Amino acid sequence: MALRMVFMGTPDFAVPALKVLHEQKHELALVVTQPDRPRGRGRRLAASPVKQAALALRLEVAQPPKIRDLWFVERLRALAPDVIIVAAFGQILSEEILKIPPYGCINLHASLLPKYRGAAPIHWSVLNGEKETGNTIMLMDKGMDTGAILMSSRIAIGDDETTGQVHDRLAVSGARLLAAALEKLEKRELTPAAQDDRLANYAPKLTGDLEIIDWRASGASVFNKIRGLYPWPVAYTTTEHGRLKIHAARLYKKDAGRLPPGRFAGLTGDGFLIAAADGALEILKVQPESKKVMSALDFIKGYGGKGEGLCFGRQSDV
């Protein structure tokens, strides 16, 4: 039996899931996504990645500003979906919506629940130096990512992987997991398992303060911040000329001497070193304020190619 579905999603992460569902025998009655938003330097209105993908697949799209509004709840009810699929949609479903489909509302969440409930699970997994993460298919309830688990899958996080790289792998593996879960759901072969709330933690939205590098932290912690915030929003430090975003770095495993945190600690063949509380970071690619991304060596050329005496971060931090 083919299932009649409504799909709700917004960013790039949800696009592979939408495409996999479209390739299956099931019927996609409607795709729901966030309204167009201003993006880029020109701040022009732009469609979400899910809307662009849905239109390319010739699927009907709806963009309610508030999904809880009664008129839209009635529209969903009139569609009579067997199941509603949610993947990084960006709005919280009301209890009225959760009760509409007989098979329930199914969420694809990019973490191994109950760890990293909330808005930014991939970022926080990398920021915290986790060695593995995964996807969870969850039967939604009124709580924030608290519903019963239907299926999950794991992936390892590489020591040097960025959030962007982990995101892309999870998007693909999550789409496959969702397809497998729907097959079992249709046959009534899934047994929901309650989450153990004692093991739960949260992955809140990213704040501006989080982007600032504190060189008094350990080298491993600074490195996790740089890769955890790449490619968005990108961690930064400061120089006498303003912000310096750090796009690529790696832990320096040799002895860089004992310099105060935040001090220039020498050149390497690929970049330059900045001292942390223990060890140093080898900086490879940077973006000075109001300039394009450049190699770390090109940045140092602006200081005569040497960099001795340079200090990064607020004076109070070093």
Coordinates of C-alpha atoms in Angstrom, one line a residue:
M1 CA 0.0 0.0 0.0
A2 CA 1.4 3.4 -0.9
L3 CA 1.3 6.0 1.9
R4 CA 0.0 9.5 1.3
M5 CA 2.5 12.0 2.8
V6 CA 3.1 15.6 3.6
F7 CA 6.8 16.5 3.8
M8 CA 8.1 19.4 5.9
G9 CA 11.7 20.6 5.6
T10 CA 13.7 23.7 4.9
P11 CA 17.5 23.6 4.6
D12 CA 20.0 21.5 2.5
F13 CA 19.9 18.7 5.1
A14 CA 16.3 17.9 4.2
V15 CA 16.8 17.8 0.4
P16 CA 18.1 14.2 0.1
A17 CA 15.2 12.9 2.2
L18 CA 12.7 14.7 -0.1
K19 CA 14.3 13.2 -3.2
V20 CA 14.3 9.7 -1.8
L21 CA 10.7 9.9 -0.8
H22 CA 9.8 11.2 -4.3
E23 CA 11.6 8.2 -5.9
Q24 CA 9.5 5.8 -3.8
K25 CA 6.0 4.6 -4.6
H26 CA 4.5 6.8 -1.9
E27 CA 2.4 9.9 -2.8
L28 CA 3.8 13.3 -1.8
A29 CA 0.6 15.3 -1.4
L30 CA 2.3 18.6 -0.3
V31 CA 5.7 19.9 0.6
V32 CA 5.8 22.5 3.4
T33 CA 8.8 24.8 3.9
Q34 CA 9.6 28.1 5.5
P35 CA 8.7 31.4 3.7
D36 CA 11.3 32.9 1.4
R37 CA 13.9 34.9 3.3
P38 CA 16.4 37.7 2.4
R39 CA 19.8 36.2 1.7
G40 CA 23.2 37.2 0.5
R41 CA 24.8 40.7 0.3
G42 CA 21.9 42.0 -1.7
R43 CA 19.4 40.7 0.8
R44 CA 17.1 39.5 -1.9
L45 CA 14.3 37.1 -1.2
A46 CA 15.4 33.5 -1.8
A47 CA 13.6 30.2 -1.7
S48 CA 14.7 27.5 0.7
P49 CA 16.7 24.6 -0.6
V50 CA 13.7 22.3 -0.1
K51 CA 11.4 24.7 -2.0
Q52 CA 13.8 24.8 -4.9
A53 CA 14.1 21.0 -4.9
A54 CA 10.3 20.5 -4.6
L55 CA 9.6 22.8 -7.5
A56 CA 12.2 21.1 -9.7
L57 CA 10.3 17.8 -8.9
R58 CA 7.0 19.5 -9.8
L59 CA 5.6 19.1 -6.3
E60 CA 3.1 21.4 -4.7
V61 CA 4.7 23.7 -2.1
A62 CA 3.1 25.6 0.8
Q63 CA 5.0 28.2 3.0
P64 CA 2.8 29.2 5.9
P65 CA 4.4 31.9 8.2
K66 CA 2.9 30.1 11.2
I67 CA 2.1 26.4 10.7
R68 CA 0.0 26.5 13.9
D69 CA -2.5 28.9 12.3
L70 CA -6.0 27.4 12.1
W71 CA -6.5 27.8 8.4
F72 CA -3.3 25.8 7.7
V73 CA -4.2 23.1 10.2
E74 CA -7.5 22.7 8.4
R75 CA -5.7 22.5 5.0
L76 CA -3.5 19.7 6.4
R77 CA -6.6 17.9 7.8
A78 CA -8.3 18.2 4.4
L79 CA -5.3 16.6 2.7
A80 CA -5.8 13.5 4.9
P81 CA -2.2 12.4 4.9
D82 CA -1.3 8.9 6.2
V83 CA 1.9 10.3 7.7
I84 CA 3.7 13.6 8.0
I85 CA 7.5 13.6 7.5
V86 CA 9.5 16.3 9.2
A87 CA 13.2 17.0 8.5
A88 CA 14.8 20.2 9.9
F89 CA 11.6 22.2 9.2
G90 CA 12.2 25.1 11.6
Q91 CA 8.7 25.4 13.2
I92 CA 7.2 23.5 16.0
L93 CA 4.1 21.4 15.2
S94 CA 1.0 21.8 17.3
E95 CA -0.8 19.0 19.0
E96 CA -3.7 19.4 16.5
I97 CA -1.3 18.7 13.6
L98 CA 0.3 15.8 15.5
K99 CA -3.1 14.1 15.7
I100 CA -3.9 14.4 12.0
P101 CA -2.1 11.4 10.3
P102 CA -3.0 7.9 11.4
Y103 CA 0.6 6.8 11.2
G104 CA 1.8 9.8 13.1
C105 CA 4.3 12.6 12.4
I106 CA 7.8 11.2 11.8
N107 CA 10.9 13.3 12.4
L108 CA 14.4 12.8 11.0
H109 CA 16.8 14.2 13.6
A110 CA 20.5 14.5 13.0
S111 CA 21.8 13.0 16.3
L112 CA 21.6 9.9 18.4
L113 CA 18.7 10.8 20.6
P114 CA 18.4 11.5 23.4
K115 CA 21.8 13.2 23.0
Y116 CA 21.7 16.6 21.3
R117 CA 18.0 17.4 21.3
G118 CA 17.4 20.8 19.8
A119 CA 18.3 23.2 17.0
A120 CA 22.0 22.5 16.2
P121 CA 22.8 18.9 16.9
I122 CA 25.6 18.5 14.2
H123 CA 27.4 21.7 15.2
W124 CA 27.4 20.7 18.9
S125 CA 28.6 17.1 18.2
V126 CA 31.7 18.4 16.5
L127 CA 32.2 21.3 18.9
N128 CA 32.2 18.9 21.8
G129 CA 34.7 16.6 20.1
E130 CA 32.3 13.6 19.8
K131 CA 33.8 10.5 18.0
E132 CA 30.4 9.4 16.6
T133 CA 27.0 10.7 15.8
G134 CA 24.1 9.6 13.7
N135 CA 20.4 10.0 12.7
T136 CA 17.3 9.1 14.6
I137 CA 13.8 8.5 13.2
M138 CA 11.4 9.6 15.9
L139 CA 7.6 9.5 16.4
M140 CA 6.9 13.1 17.3
D141 CA 5.2 14.2 20.4
K142 CA 4.5 17.7 21.9
G143 CA 8.0 17.9 23.5
M144 CA 11.3 19.1 21.9
D145 CA 12.7 16.0 20.2
T146 CA 11.3 13.8 23.1
G147 CA 9.3 11.3 21.0
A148 CA 9.7 7.6 20.9
I149 CA 12.6 6.3 18.8
L150 CA 11.6 4.2 15.7
M151 CA 15.1 3.6 14.1
S152 CA 18.6 5.0 14.3
S153 CA 21.9 4.7 12.5
R154 CA 25.5 5.7 13.5
I155 CA 28.5 7.3 11.7
A156 CA 32.0 8.0 13.0
I157 CA 33.2 11.6 13.1
G158 CA 36.8 11.9 11.8
D159 CA 39.3 13.7 13.9
D160 CA 39.7 16.5 11.4
E161 CA 36.1 16.6 10.0
T162 CA 34.2 19.8 9.9
T163 CA 30.5 20.3 10.7
G164 CA 29.9 20.8 6.9
Q165 CA 31.4 17.4 6.1
V166 CA 29.5 15.6 8.8
H167 CA 26.3 17.4 7.8
D168 CA 26.6 16.2 4.2
R169 CA 27.2 12.6 5.2
L170 CA 24.3 12.7 7.7
A171 CA 22.0 14.1 5.1
V172 CA 22.6 11.2 2.7
S173 CA 22.5 8.5 5.4
G174 CA 19.5 10.0 7.0
A175 CA 17.6 9.9 3.7
R176 CA 18.3 6.2 3.4
L177 CA 17.3 5.6 7.0
L178 CA 14.0 7.4 6.5
A179 CA 13.2 5.3 3.4
A180 CA 13.9 2.1 5.4
A181 CA 11.8 3.3 8.3
L182 CA 8.8 4.1 6.1
E183 CA 8.9 0.6 4.6
K184 CA 8.7 -0.9 8.1
L185 CA 6.1 1.7 9.2
E186 CA 3.8 0.8 6.4
K187 CA 4.0 -2.9 7.4
R188 CA 3.5 -2.0 11.1
E189 CA 6.9 -3.6 11.8
L190 CA 8.3 -0.7 13.9
T191 CA 8.1 -0.8 17.7
P192 CA 8.5 2.7 19.3
A193 CA 11.0 2.8 22.1
A194 CA 10.8 5.6 24.7
Q195 CA 13.8 7.8 25.2
D196 CA 15.8 7.7 28.4
D197 CA 15.5 11.3 29.6
R198 CA 18.4 10.8 32.0
L199 CA 20.8 10.6 29.1
A200 CA 19.4 13.7 27.3
N201 CA 21.4 16.9 26.6
Y202 CA 20.6 19.9 24.4
A203 CA 22.0 21.4 21.3
P204 CA 20.8 25.0 21.4
K205 CA 20.9 27.6 18.6
L206 CA 24.4 29.1 18.0
T207 CA 25.1 32.5 19.4
G208 CA 27.5 35.2 18.3
D209 CA 29.6 34.8 21.5
L210 CA 30.3 31.2 20.6
E211 CA 32.2 32.3 17.4
I212 CA 35.0 34.1 19.4
I213 CA 38.1 32.0 19.9
D214 CA 39.5 32.1 23.5
W215 CA 43.2 31.2 23.1
R216 CA 43.4 30.4 26.8
A217 CA 41.5 27.1 26.1
S218 CA 43.3 23.9 25.2
G219 CA 44.6 23.4 21.6
A220 CA 42.1 20.6 21.1
S221 CA 39.2 22.8 22.3
V222 CA 40.1 25.6 20.0
F223 CA 40.5 23.2 17.1
N224 CA 37.1 21.7 17.8
K225 CA 35.6 25.2 17.7
I226 CA 37.2 26.0 14.4
R227 CA 36.0 22.8 12.7
G228 CA 32.7 22.8 14.5
L229 CA 31.8 26.3 13.2
Y230 CA 32.8 25.6 9.7
P231 CA 31.5 26.4 7.1
W232 CA 29.0 28.4 9.1
P233 CA 29.2 30.7 11.0
V234 CA 33.0 30.4 11.2
A235 CA 35.1 31.0 14.3
Y236 CA 37.1 34.2 14.6
T237 CA 39.8 35.9 16.5
T238 CA 40.9 39.6 16.5
T239 CA 43.9 41.5 15.3
E240 CA 44.8 45.2 15.4
H241 CA 42.9 45.4 12.1
G242 CA 39.7 43.8 13.2
R243 CA 38.2 40.3 13.0
L244 CA 40.1 37.5 11.5
K245 CA 37.9 34.5 10.6
I246 CA 39.8 31.2 10.6
H247 CA 38.5 28.9 7.9
A248 CA 41.0 26.0 8.2
A249 CA 43.5 25.0 10.9
R250 CA 45.0 21.8 12.4
L251 CA 46.5 20.8 15.7
Y252 CA 50.2 21.3 15.8
K253 CA 51.7 18.2 17.3
K254 CA 55.3 19.4 17.6
D255 CA 56.6 21.5 20.4
A256 CA 55.9 25.2 19.6
G257 CA 57.6 26.5 22.7
R258 CA 56.0 28.2 25.7
L259 CA 54.4 31.4 24.6
P260 CA 51.4 33.2 26.1
P261 CA 48.1 32.1 24.6
G262 CA 47.2 34.1 21.5
R263 CA 50.8 34.9 20.5
F264 CA 52.3 34.2 17.1
A265 CA 54.5 31.2 17.5
G266 CA 56.3 30.8 14.2
L267 CA 55.9 29.9 10.5
T268 CA 55.4 26.4 9.1
G269 CA 55.5 25.3 5.5
D270 CA 51.7 25.7 5.1
G271 CA 50.8 28.5 7.5
F272 CA 51.7 29.9 10.9
L273 CA 51.2 29.0 14.5
I274 CA 49.2 30.6 17.3
A275 CA 49.8 29.5 20.9
A276 CA 47.0 28.1 22.9
A277 CA 46.9 27.1 26.6
D278 CA 48.7 23.9 25.7
G279 CA 50.4 23.5 22.4
A280 CA 49.5 25.5 19.3
L281 CA 47.2 25.7 16.3
E282 CA 48.6 25.7 12.8
I283 CA 46.5 28.3 10.9
L284 CA 46.0 27.4 7.2
K285 CA 43.3 29.6 5.7
V286 CA 41.9 32.9 7.0
Q287 CA 39.6 35.8 6.1
P288 CA 40.5 39.3 7.3
E289 CA 37.6 41.7 8.0
S290 CA 36.1 43.0 4.7
K291 CA 38.5 40.8 2.6
K292 CA 38.3 37.5 0.7
V293 CA 39.4 34.2 2.1
M294 CA 43.2 33.8 1.7
S295 CA 46.0 31.4 2.7
A296 CA 47.6 32.0 6.1
L297 CA 50.9 32.6 4.4
D298 CA 49.5 35.3 2.2
F299 CA 48.0 36.9 5.3
I300 CA 51.4 36.9 7.0
K301 CA 52.9 38.6 3.9
G302 CA 51.0 41.7 5.0
Y303 CA 53.2 41.7 8.1
G304 CA 56.5 41.5 6.1
G305 CA 56.2 37.7 5.8
K306 CA 57.4 37.2 9.4
G307 CA 54.7 37.9 11.9
E308 CA 56.9 38.1 15.0
G309 CA 55.2 39.8 17.9
L310 CA 51.7 39.4 16.5
C311 CA 49.0 39.0 19.1
F312 CA 45.6 37.4 18.4
G313 CA 42.5 37.9 20.6
R314 CA 41.5 40.5 23.1
Q315 CA 44.4 41.7 25.3
S316 CA 42.4 40.6 28.4
D317 CA 42.4 37.1 27.0
V318 CA 46.1 36.7 26.5

